[in-house]
mmCIF file with all atom_site columns, C-alpha atoms in Angstrom:
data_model
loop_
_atom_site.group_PDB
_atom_site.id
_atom_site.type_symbol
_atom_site.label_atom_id
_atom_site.label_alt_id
_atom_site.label_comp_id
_atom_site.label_asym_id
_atom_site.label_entity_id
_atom_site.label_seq_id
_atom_site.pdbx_PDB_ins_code
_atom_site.Cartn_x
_atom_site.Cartn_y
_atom_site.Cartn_z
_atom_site.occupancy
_atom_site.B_iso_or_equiv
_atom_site.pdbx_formal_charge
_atom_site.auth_seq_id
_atom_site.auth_comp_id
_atom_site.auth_asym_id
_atom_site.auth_atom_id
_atom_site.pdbx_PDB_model_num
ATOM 1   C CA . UNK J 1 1   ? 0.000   0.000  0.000  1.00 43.00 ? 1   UNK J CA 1
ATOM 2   C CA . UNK J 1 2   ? 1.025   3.839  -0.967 1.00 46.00 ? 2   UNK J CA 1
ATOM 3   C CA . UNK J 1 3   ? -0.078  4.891  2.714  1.00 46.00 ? 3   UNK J CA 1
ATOM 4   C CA . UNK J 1 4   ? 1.965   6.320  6.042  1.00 49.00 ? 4   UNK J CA 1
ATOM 5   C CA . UNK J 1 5   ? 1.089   5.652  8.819  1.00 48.00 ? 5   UNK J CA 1
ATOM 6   C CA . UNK J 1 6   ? 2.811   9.344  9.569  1.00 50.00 ? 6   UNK J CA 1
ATOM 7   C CA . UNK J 1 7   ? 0.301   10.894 7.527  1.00 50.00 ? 7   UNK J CA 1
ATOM 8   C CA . UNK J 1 8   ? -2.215  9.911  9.609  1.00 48.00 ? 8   UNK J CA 1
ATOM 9   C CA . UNK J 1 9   ? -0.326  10.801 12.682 1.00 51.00 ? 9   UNK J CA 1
ATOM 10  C CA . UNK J 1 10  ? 0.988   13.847 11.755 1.00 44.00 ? 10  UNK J CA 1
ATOM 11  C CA . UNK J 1 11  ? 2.579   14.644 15.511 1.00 41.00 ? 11  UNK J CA 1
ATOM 12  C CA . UNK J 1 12  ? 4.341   11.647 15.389 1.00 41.00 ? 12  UNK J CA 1
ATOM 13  C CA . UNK J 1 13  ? 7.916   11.479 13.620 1.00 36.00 ? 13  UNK J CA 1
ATOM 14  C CA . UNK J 1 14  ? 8.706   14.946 12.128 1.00 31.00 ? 14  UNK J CA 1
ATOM 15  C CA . UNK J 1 15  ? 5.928   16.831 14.247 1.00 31.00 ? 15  UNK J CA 1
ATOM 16  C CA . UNK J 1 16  ? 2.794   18.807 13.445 1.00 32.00 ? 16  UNK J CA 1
ATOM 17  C CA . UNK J 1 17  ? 2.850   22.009 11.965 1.00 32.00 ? 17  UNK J CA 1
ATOM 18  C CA . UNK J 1 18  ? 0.813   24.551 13.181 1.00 31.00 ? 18  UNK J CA 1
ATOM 19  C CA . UNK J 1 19  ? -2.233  24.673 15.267 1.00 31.00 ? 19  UNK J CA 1
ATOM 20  C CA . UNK J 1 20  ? -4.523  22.136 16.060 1.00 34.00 ? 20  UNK J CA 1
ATOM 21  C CA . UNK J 1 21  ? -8.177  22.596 14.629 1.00 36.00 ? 21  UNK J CA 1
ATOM 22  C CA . UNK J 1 22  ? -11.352 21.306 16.640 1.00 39.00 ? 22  UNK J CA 1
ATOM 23  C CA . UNK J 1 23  ? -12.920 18.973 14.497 1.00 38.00 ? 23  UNK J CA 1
ATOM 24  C CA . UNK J 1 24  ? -15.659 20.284 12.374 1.00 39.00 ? 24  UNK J CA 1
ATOM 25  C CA . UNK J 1 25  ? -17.874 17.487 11.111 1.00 44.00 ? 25  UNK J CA 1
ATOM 26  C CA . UNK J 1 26  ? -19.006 15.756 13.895 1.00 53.00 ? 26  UNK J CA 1
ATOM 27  C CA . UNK J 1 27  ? -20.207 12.726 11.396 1.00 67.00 ? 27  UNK J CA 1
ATOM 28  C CA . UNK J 1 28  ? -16.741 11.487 11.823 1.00 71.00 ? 28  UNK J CA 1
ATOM 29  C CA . UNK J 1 29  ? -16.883 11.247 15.768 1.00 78.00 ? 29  UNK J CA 1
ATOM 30  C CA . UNK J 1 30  ? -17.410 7.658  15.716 1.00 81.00 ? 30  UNK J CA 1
ATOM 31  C CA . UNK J 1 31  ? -13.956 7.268  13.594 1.00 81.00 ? 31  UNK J CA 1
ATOM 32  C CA . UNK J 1 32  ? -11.910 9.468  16.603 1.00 82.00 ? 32  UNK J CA 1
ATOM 33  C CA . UNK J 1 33  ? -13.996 7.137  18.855 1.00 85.00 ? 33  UNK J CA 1
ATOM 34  C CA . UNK J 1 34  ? -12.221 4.015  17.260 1.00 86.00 ? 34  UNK J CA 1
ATOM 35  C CA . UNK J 1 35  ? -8.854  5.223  16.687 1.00 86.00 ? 35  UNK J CA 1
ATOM 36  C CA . UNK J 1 36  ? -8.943  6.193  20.860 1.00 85.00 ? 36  UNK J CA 1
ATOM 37  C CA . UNK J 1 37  ? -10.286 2.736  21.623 1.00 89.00 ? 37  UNK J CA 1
ATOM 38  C CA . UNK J 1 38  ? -7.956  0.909  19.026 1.00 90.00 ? 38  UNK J CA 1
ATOM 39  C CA . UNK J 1 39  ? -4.730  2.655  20.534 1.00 88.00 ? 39  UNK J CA 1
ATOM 40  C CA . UNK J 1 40  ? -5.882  1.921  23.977 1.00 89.00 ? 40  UNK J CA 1
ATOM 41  C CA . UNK J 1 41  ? -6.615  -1.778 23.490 1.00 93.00 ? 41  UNK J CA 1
ATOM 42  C CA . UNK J 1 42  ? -3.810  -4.454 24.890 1.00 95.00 ? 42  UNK J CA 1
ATOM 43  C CA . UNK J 1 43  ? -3.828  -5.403 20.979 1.00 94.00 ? 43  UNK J CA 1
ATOM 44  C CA . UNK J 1 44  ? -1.896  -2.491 20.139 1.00 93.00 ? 44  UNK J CA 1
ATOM 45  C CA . UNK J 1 45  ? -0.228  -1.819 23.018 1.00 93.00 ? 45  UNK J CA 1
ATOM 46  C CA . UNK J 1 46  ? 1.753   -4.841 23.884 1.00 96.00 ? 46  UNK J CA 1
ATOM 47  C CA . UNK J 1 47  ? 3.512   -5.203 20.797 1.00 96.00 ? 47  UNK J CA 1
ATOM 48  C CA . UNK J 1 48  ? 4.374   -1.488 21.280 1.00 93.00 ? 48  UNK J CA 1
ATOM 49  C CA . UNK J 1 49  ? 5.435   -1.403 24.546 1.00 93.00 ? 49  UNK J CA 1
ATOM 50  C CA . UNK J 1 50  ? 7.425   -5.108 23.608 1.00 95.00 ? 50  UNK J CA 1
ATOM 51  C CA . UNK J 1 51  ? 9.448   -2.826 20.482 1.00 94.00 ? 51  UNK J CA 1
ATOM 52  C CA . UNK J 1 52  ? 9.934   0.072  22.776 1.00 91.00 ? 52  UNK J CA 1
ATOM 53  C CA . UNK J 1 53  ? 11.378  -2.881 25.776 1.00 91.00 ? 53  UNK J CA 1
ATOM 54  C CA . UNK J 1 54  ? 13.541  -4.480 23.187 1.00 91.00 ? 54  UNK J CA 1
ATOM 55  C CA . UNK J 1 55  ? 14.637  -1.423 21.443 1.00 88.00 ? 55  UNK J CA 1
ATOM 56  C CA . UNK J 1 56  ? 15.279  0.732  24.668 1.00 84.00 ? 56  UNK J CA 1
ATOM 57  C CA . UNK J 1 57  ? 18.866  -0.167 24.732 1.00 80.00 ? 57  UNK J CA 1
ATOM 58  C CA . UNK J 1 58  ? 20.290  1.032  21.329 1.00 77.00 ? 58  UNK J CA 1
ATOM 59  C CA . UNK J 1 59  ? 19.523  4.719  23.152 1.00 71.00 ? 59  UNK J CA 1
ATOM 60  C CA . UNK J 1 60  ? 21.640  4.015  26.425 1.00 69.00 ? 60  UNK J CA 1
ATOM 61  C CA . UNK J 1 61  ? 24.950  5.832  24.777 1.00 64.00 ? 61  UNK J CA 1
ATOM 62  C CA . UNK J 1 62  ? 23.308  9.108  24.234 1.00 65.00 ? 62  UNK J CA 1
ATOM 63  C CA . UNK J 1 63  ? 26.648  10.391 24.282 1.00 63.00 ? 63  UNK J CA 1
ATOM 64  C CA . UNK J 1 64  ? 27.295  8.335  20.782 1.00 63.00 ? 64  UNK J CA 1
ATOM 65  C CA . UNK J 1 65  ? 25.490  9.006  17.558 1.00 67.00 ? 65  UNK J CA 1
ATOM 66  C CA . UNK J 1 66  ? 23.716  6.556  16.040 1.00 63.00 ? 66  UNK J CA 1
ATOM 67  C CA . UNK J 1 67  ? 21.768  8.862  14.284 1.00 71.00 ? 67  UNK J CA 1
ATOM 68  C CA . UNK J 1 68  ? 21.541  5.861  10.951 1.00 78.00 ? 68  UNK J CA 1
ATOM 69  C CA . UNK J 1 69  ? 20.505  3.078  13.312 1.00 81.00 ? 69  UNK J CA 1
ATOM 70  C CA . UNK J 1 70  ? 18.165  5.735  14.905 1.00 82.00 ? 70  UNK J CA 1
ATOM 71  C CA . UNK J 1 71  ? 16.363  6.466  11.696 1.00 85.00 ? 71  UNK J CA 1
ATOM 72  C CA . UNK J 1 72  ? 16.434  1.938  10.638 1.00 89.00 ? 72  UNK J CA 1
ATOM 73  C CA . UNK J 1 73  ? 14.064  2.120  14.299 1.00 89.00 ? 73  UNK J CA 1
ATOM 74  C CA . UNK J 1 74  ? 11.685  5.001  13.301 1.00 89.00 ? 74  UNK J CA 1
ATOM 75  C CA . UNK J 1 75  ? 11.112  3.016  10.312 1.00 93.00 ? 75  UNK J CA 1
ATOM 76  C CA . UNK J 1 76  ? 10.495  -0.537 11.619 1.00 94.00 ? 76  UNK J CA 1
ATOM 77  C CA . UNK J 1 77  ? 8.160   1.194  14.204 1.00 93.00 ? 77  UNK J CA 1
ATOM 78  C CA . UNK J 1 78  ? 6.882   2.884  11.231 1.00 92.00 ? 78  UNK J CA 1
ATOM 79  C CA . UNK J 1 79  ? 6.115   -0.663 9.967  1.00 95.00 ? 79  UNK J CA 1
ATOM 80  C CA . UNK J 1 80  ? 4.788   -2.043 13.151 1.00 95.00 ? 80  UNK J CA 1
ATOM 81  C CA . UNK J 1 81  ? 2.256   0.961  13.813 1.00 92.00 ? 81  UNK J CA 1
ATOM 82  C CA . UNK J 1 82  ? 1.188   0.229  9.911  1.00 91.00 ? 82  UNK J CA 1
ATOM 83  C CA . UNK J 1 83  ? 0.617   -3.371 10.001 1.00 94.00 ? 83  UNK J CA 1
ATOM 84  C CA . UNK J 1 84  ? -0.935  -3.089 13.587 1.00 94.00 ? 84  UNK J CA 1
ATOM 85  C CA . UNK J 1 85  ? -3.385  -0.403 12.016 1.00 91.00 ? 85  UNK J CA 1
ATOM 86  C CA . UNK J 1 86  ? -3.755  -2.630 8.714  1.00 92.00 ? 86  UNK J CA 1
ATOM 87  C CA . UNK J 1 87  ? -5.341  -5.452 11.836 1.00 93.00 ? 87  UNK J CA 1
ATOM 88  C CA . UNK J 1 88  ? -7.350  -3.480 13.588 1.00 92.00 ? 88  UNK J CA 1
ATOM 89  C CA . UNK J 1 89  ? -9.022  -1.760 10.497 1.00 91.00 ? 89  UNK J CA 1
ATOM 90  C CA . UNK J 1 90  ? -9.510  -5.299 8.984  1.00 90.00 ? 90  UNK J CA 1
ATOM 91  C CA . UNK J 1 91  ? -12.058 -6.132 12.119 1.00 89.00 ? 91  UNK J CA 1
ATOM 92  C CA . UNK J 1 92  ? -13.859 -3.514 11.221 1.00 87.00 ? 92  UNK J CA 1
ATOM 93  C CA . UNK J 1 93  ? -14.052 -3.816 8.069  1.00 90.00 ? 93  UNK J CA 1
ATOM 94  C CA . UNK J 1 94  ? -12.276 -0.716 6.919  1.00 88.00 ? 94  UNK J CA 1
ATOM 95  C CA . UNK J 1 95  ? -9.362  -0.958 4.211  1.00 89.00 ? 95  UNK J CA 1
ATOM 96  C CA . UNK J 1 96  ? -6.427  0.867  5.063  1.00 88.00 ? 96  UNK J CA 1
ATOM 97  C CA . UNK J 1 97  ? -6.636  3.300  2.119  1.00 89.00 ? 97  UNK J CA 1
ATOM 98  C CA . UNK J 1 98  ? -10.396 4.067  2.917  1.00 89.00 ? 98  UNK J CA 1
ATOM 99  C CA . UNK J 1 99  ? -9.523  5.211  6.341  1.00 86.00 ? 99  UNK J CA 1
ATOM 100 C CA . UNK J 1 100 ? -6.815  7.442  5.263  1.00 85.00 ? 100 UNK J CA 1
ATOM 101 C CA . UNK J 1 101 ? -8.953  9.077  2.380  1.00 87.00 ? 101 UNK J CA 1
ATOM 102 C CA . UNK J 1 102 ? -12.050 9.736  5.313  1.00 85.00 ? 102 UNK J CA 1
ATOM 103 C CA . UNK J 1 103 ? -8.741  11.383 7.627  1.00 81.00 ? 103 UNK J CA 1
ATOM 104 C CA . UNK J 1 104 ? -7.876  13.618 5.184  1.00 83.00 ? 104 UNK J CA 1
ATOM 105 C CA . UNK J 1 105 ? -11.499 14.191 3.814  1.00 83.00 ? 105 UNK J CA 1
ATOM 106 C CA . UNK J 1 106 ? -12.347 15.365 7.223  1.00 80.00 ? 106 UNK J CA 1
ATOM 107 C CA . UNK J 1 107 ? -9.865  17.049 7.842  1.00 78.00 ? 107 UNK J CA 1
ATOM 108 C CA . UNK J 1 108 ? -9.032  14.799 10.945 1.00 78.00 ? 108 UNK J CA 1
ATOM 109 C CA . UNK J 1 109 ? -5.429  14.827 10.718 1.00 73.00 ? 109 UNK J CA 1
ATOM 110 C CA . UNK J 1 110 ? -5.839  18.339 12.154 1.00 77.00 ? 110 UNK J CA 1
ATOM 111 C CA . UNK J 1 111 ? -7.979  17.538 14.806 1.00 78.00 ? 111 UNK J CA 1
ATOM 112 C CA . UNK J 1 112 ? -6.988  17.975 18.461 1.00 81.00 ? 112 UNK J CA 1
ATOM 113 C CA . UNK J 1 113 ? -8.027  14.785 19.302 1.00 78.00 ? 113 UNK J CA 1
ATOM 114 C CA . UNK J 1 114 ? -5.973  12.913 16.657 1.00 78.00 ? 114 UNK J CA 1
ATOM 115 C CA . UNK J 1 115 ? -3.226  14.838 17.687 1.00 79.00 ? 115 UNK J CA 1
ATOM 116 C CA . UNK J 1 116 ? -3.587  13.570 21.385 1.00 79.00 ? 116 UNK J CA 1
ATOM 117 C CA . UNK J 1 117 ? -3.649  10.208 19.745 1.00 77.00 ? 117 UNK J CA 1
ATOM 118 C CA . UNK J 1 118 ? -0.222  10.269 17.674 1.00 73.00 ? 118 UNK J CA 1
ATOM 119 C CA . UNK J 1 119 ? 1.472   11.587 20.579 1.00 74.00 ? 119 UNK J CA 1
ATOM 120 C CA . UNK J 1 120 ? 0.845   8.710  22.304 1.00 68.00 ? 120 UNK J CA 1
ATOM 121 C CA . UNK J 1 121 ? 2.766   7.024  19.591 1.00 63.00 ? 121 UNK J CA 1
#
C-alpha cells in the first residue's frame, strides 16, 4: 500500500505544523472514537510497549550518535504501527486506504483529538 502511517499521525515522527483545529464534522466522531479505543486496546499496546522494551537499549549511549541506526528504528516502528493499524481496520471492516482518504477528507489529521492520539505514539 502507498499509505503512512505518519500521515495519519501527523505529531508523530517529524511533528505537526501549526495549530490544532477542533474537528468540524461531527459525522466522523465515531472514527476518533475508534482510533482512541484501538490505541488503547492491549492489541496495540503490547507489541508497542514489547518494540519500545527491546529497542530501549540502542539509546543508552546518548553520548554516541547513532543517528543511521536511529532512523532503521523510526522506520520498523513505522512498519509495526502500519501493520498493527492494517489489523485493527480489517475487524472492522475498513481498508487501510479508505480510512486514510475519510482522515484527510475530514480534515481529521488536524484535529486535536488525533493529535492527542499520535502523541501517544
Amino acid at each position: 500500500s502507498g499509505s503512512s502511517w505518519a500521515a495519519w499521525f501527523p505529531s508523530v515522527g517529524l511533528g505537526a505544523a501549526g495549530a490544532c483545529k477542533t474537528m468540524a464534522d461531527e459525522d466522523n466522531t465515531w472514527l476518533v472514537d475508534m482510533i482512541v479505543q484501538m490505541v488503547n486496546s492491549p492489541s496495540w499496546n503490547e507489541p508497542i510497549d514489547a518494540f519500545v522494551a527491546e529497542k530501549c537499549l540502542i539509546f543508552d549511549n546518548l553520548e554516541e550518535e547513532m543517528k543511521h541506526e536511529y532512523m532503521e528504528l523510526h522506520q520498523e516502528f513505522g512498519g509495526l504501527v502500519e501493520s498493527l493499524l492494517a489489523a485493527h481496520l480489517l475487524e472492522v471492516d475498513i481498508s487501510p486506504e479508505d480510512f486514510e482518504r475519510q482522515v484527510m477528507e475530514s480534515g481529521l489529521k488536524d484535529d486535536e483529538r488525533m493529535q492527542r492520539v499520535g502523541l501517544q505514539l
